[in-house]
Amino acid sequence: MRKRKSVPLVAGLSALAVLGGTSVASAATIKEGSDYAYVNQEIFTHTGVCDVEQDGNGVYGQFRTLDGFVEYRDANGSASPCSTRDLSYVTEFRVCEDWNNLPDDCSDWVRP
Ligand SMILES: [Ca+2]
Ligand SMILES: [Ca+2]
């Protein structure tokens, strides 16, 4: 039997998109201490904010989305569960710890 030469499947390959020019790191989860916020990396609209330190300081996430800026808190503090929200597509986010009468501690901005 005659062997067929296999045909390489290169024709359909398009150039890879290059995310150049940004200095913002990429992460699914960003922490401030042990508190954290996250964005699901398969569904970039699913987010969460988690206060996991019983220190009396509130925790909130800040999200830059295609529809604008959104900020929300872990509504019940360090008790379970975390707060979650479905937003518009998230491009960057960070987590902050709310210090009474002091500047809040915020993580760096990251993209999911
Ligand atoms: Ca805290
Ligand atoms: Ca909570």
PDB file of C-alpha atoms and ligand atoms in Angstrom:
ATOM      1  CA  MET A   1       0.000   0.000   0.000  1.00  0.00           C
ATOM      2  CA  ARG A   2       1.227   3.441  -0.871  1.00  0.00           C
ATOM      3  CA  LYS A   3       1.885   5.787   1.995  1.00  0.00           C
ATOM      4  CA  ARG A   4       0.329   9.204   1.854  1.00  0.00           C
ATOM      5  CA  LYS A   5       2.338  12.143   2.859  1.00  0.00           C
ATOM      6  CA  SER A   6       0.676  13.993   5.656  1.00  0.00           C
ATOM      7  CA  VAL A   7      -0.131  17.599   4.951  1.00  0.00           C
ATOM      8  CA  PRO A   8       0.998  20.027   7.634  1.00  0.00           C
ATOM      9  CA  LEU A   9      -1.836  22.128   8.960  1.00  0.00           C
ATOM     10  CA  VAL A  10      -0.061  25.434   8.896  1.00  0.00           C
ATOM     11  CA  ALA A  11      -2.221  27.346   6.466  1.00  0.00           C
ATOM     12  CA  GLY A  12      -4.865  28.250   8.979  1.00  0.00           C
ATOM     13  CA  LEU A  13      -2.552  29.553  11.631  1.00  0.00           C
ATOM     14  CA  SER A  14      -2.944  33.245  12.119  1.00  0.00           C
ATOM     15  CA  ALA A  15      -0.483  35.444  13.845  1.00  0.00           C
ATOM     16  CA  LEU A  16      -0.657  35.340  17.587  1.00  0.00           C
ATOM     17  CA  ALA A  17      -1.975  38.443  19.194  1.00  0.00           C
ATOM     18  CA  VAL A  18       0.778  40.178  21.069  1.00  0.00           C
ATOM     19  CA  LEU A  19      -0.091  42.092  24.192  1.00  0.00           C
ATOM     20  CA  GLY A  20       2.669  44.616  23.978  1.00  0.00           C
ATOM     21  CA  GLY A  21       3.269  47.809  25.802  1.00  0.00           C
ATOM     22  CA  THR A  22       1.617  47.032  29.087  1.00  0.00           C
ATOM     23  CA  SER A  23       3.440  46.875  32.380  1.00  0.00           C
ATOM     24  CA  VAL A  24       0.446  45.480  34.243  1.00  0.00           C
ATOM     25  CA  ALA A  25       1.003  41.928  35.386  1.00  0.00           C
ATOM     26  CA  SER A  26      -1.516  39.195  34.816  1.00  0.00           C
ATOM     27  CA  ALA A  27      -3.132  37.218  37.620  1.00  0.00           C
ATOM     28  CA  ALA A  28      -6.354  35.441  38.422  1.00  0.00           C
ATOM     29  CA  THR A  29      -6.088  36.496  42.051  1.00  0.00           C
ATOM     30  CA  ILE A  30      -4.557  39.541  43.668  1.00  0.00           C
ATOM     31  CA  LYS A  31      -3.849  39.746  47.380  1.00  0.00           C
ATOM     32  CA  GLU A  32      -3.514  42.417  50.008  1.00  0.00           C
ATOM     33  CA  GLY A  33      -2.172  40.504  52.980  1.00  0.00           C
ATOM     34  CA  SER A  34      -4.400  37.420  52.954  1.00  0.00           C
ATOM     35  CA  ASP A  35      -7.423  39.311  51.647  1.00  0.00           C
ATOM     36  CA  TYR A  36      -7.946  38.941  47.950  1.00  0.00           C
ATOM     37  CA  ALA A  37      -9.990  39.613  44.860  1.00  0.00           C
ATOM     38  CA  TYR A  38     -10.249  37.374  41.835  1.00  0.00           C
ATOM     39  CA  VAL A  39     -11.459  37.223  38.272  1.00  0.00           C
ATOM     40  CA  ASN A  40     -12.313  33.935  36.614  1.00  0.00           C
ATOM     41  CA  GLN A  41      -9.887  33.489  33.727  1.00  0.00           C
ATOM     42  CA  GLU A  42     -12.332  31.537  31.581  1.00  0.00           C
ATOM     43  CA  ILE A  43     -15.306  33.790  32.235  1.00  0.00           C
ATOM     44  CA  PHE A  44     -13.751  37.214  32.582  1.00  0.00           C
ATOM     45  CA  THR A  45     -16.981  38.658  33.930  1.00  0.00           C
ATOM     46  CA  HIS A  46     -17.126  36.546  37.093  1.00  0.00           C
ATOM     47  CA  THR A  47     -15.430  38.234  40.056  1.00  0.00           C
ATOM     48  CA  GLY A  48     -15.082  37.876  43.796  1.00  0.00           C
ATOM     49  CA  VAL A  49     -13.860  39.825  46.804  1.00  0.00           C
ATOM     50  CA  CYS A  50     -12.729  37.930  49.891  1.00  0.00           C
ATOM     51  CA  ASP A  51     -12.005  39.251  53.348  1.00  0.00           C
ATOM     52  CA  VAL A  52     -10.221  36.436  55.161  1.00  0.00           C
ATOM     53  CA  GLU A  53      -8.561  38.386  57.979  1.00  0.00           C
ATOM     54  CA  GLN A  54     -10.493  38.871  61.209  1.00  0.00           C
ATOM     55  CA  ASP A  55      -8.974  42.283  61.749  1.00  0.00           C
ATOM     56  CA  GLY A  56     -12.051  44.501  61.533  1.00  0.00           C
ATOM     57  CA  ASN A  57     -10.866  46.103  58.295  1.00  0.00           C
ATOM     58  CA  GLY A  58     -13.272  45.924  55.395  1.00  0.00           C
ATOM     59  CA  VAL A  59     -12.088  44.659  52.031  1.00  0.00           C
ATOM     60  CA  TYR A  60     -13.209  45.842  48.626  1.00  0.00           C
ATOM     61  CA  GLY A  61     -12.330  45.111  45.045  1.00  0.00           C
ATOM     62  CA  GLN A  62     -11.966  47.640  42.252  1.00  0.00           C
ATOM     63  CA  PHE A  63     -12.611  46.493  38.715  1.00  0.00           C
ATOM     64  CA  ARG A  64     -12.063  48.274  35.439  1.00  0.00           C
ATOM     65  CA  THR A  65     -14.502  46.767  32.961  1.00  0.00           C
ATOM     66  CA  LEU A  66     -15.562  47.447  29.407  1.00  0.00           C
ATOM     67  CA  ASP A  67     -18.578  49.250  30.880  1.00  0.00           C
ATOM     68  CA  GLY A  68     -16.583  51.318  33.344  1.00  0.00           C
ATOM     69  CA  PHE A  69     -15.358  51.234  36.904  1.00  0.00           C
ATOM     70  CA  VAL A  70     -16.960  49.016  39.551  1.00  0.00           C
ATOM     71  CA  GLU A  71     -16.131  48.787  43.242  1.00  0.00           C
ATOM     72  CA  TYR A  72     -17.750  46.510  45.791  1.00  0.00           C
ATOM     73  CA  ARG A  73     -17.010  45.105  49.232  1.00  0.00           C
ATOM     74  CA  ASP A  74     -17.016  41.692  50.798  1.00  0.00           C
ATOM     75  CA  ALA A  75     -20.437  42.419  52.269  1.00  0.00           C
ATOM     76  CA  ASN A  76     -20.205  40.296  55.417  1.00  0.00           C
ATOM     77  CA  GLY A  77     -16.592  41.024  56.276  1.00  0.00           C
ATOM     78  CA  SER A  78     -14.360  38.113  57.179  1.00  0.00           C
ATOM     79  CA  ALA A  79     -17.305  35.739  57.673  1.00  0.00           C
ATOM     80  CA  SER A  80     -17.914  33.163  54.952  1.00  0.00           C
ATOM     81  CA  PRO A  81     -18.679  33.479  52.093  1.00  0.00           C
ATOM     82  CA  CYS A  82     -16.836  35.911  49.856  1.00  0.00           C
ATOM     83  CA  SER A  83     -18.904  38.361  47.862  1.00  0.00           C
ATOM     84  CA  THR A  84     -19.148  37.692  44.138  1.00  0.00           C
ATOM     85  CA  ARG A  85     -20.532  39.636  41.218  1.00  0.00           C
ATOM     86  CA  ASP A  86     -20.899  39.169  37.532  1.00  0.00           C
ATOM     87  CA  LEU A  87     -19.664  42.304  35.821  1.00  0.00           C
ATOM     88  CA  SER A  88     -18.918  43.405  32.326  1.00  0.00           C
ATOM     89  CA  TYR A  89     -15.636  42.051  30.929  1.00  0.00           C
ATOM     90  CA  VAL A  90     -12.846  42.912  33.386  1.00  0.00           C
ATOM     91  CA  THR A  91      -9.678  44.457  31.983  1.00  0.00           C
ATOM     92  CA  GLU A  92      -7.885  45.258  35.260  1.00  0.00           C
ATOM     93  CA  PHE A  93      -8.579  44.828  38.944  1.00  0.00           C
ATOM     94  CA  ARG A  94      -7.118  45.185  42.403  1.00  0.00           C
ATOM     95  CA  VAL A  95      -8.045  44.597  46.027  1.00  0.00           C
ATOM     96  CA  CYS A  96      -7.988  47.141  48.849  1.00  0.00           C
ATOM     97  CA  GLU A  97      -8.158  46.977  52.611  1.00  0.00           C
ATOM     98  CA  ASP A  98     -10.220  49.683  54.271  1.00  0.00           C
ATOM     99  CA  TRP A  99      -8.340  51.346  57.120  1.00  0.00           C
ATOM    100  CA  ASN A 100     -10.429  53.743  59.198  1.00  0.00           C
ATOM    101  CA  ASN A 101      -9.026  57.274  59.102  1.00  0.00           C
ATOM    102  CA  LEU A 102      -5.952  56.098  57.239  1.00  0.00           C
ATOM    103  CA  PRO A 103      -5.134  55.705  53.565  1.00  0.00           C
ATOM    104  CA  ASP A 104      -6.363  52.311  52.401  1.00  0.00           C
ATOM    105  CA  ASP A 105      -3.887  49.617  51.441  1.00  0.00           C
ATOM    106  CA  CYS A 106      -4.349  48.534  47.858  1.00  0.00           C
ATOM    107  CA  SER A 107      -2.590  45.921  45.785  1.00  0.00           C
ATOM    108  CA  ASP A 108      -1.137  46.703  42.396  1.00  0.00           C
ATOM    109  CA  TRP A 109      -3.502  46.660  39.456  1.00  0.00           C
ATOM    110  CA  VAL A 110      -3.375  43.417  37.503  1.00  0.00           C
ATOM    111  CA  ARG A 111      -5.145  42.193  34.408  1.00  0.00           C
ATOM    112  CA  PRO A 112      -6.892  38.868  34.616  1.00  0.00           C
TER     113      PRO A 112
HETATM  114 CA    CA B   1      -7.595  42.609  56.396  1.00  0.00          CA
HETATM  115 CA    CA B   2     -16.985  37.447  53.591  1.00  0.00          CA
END
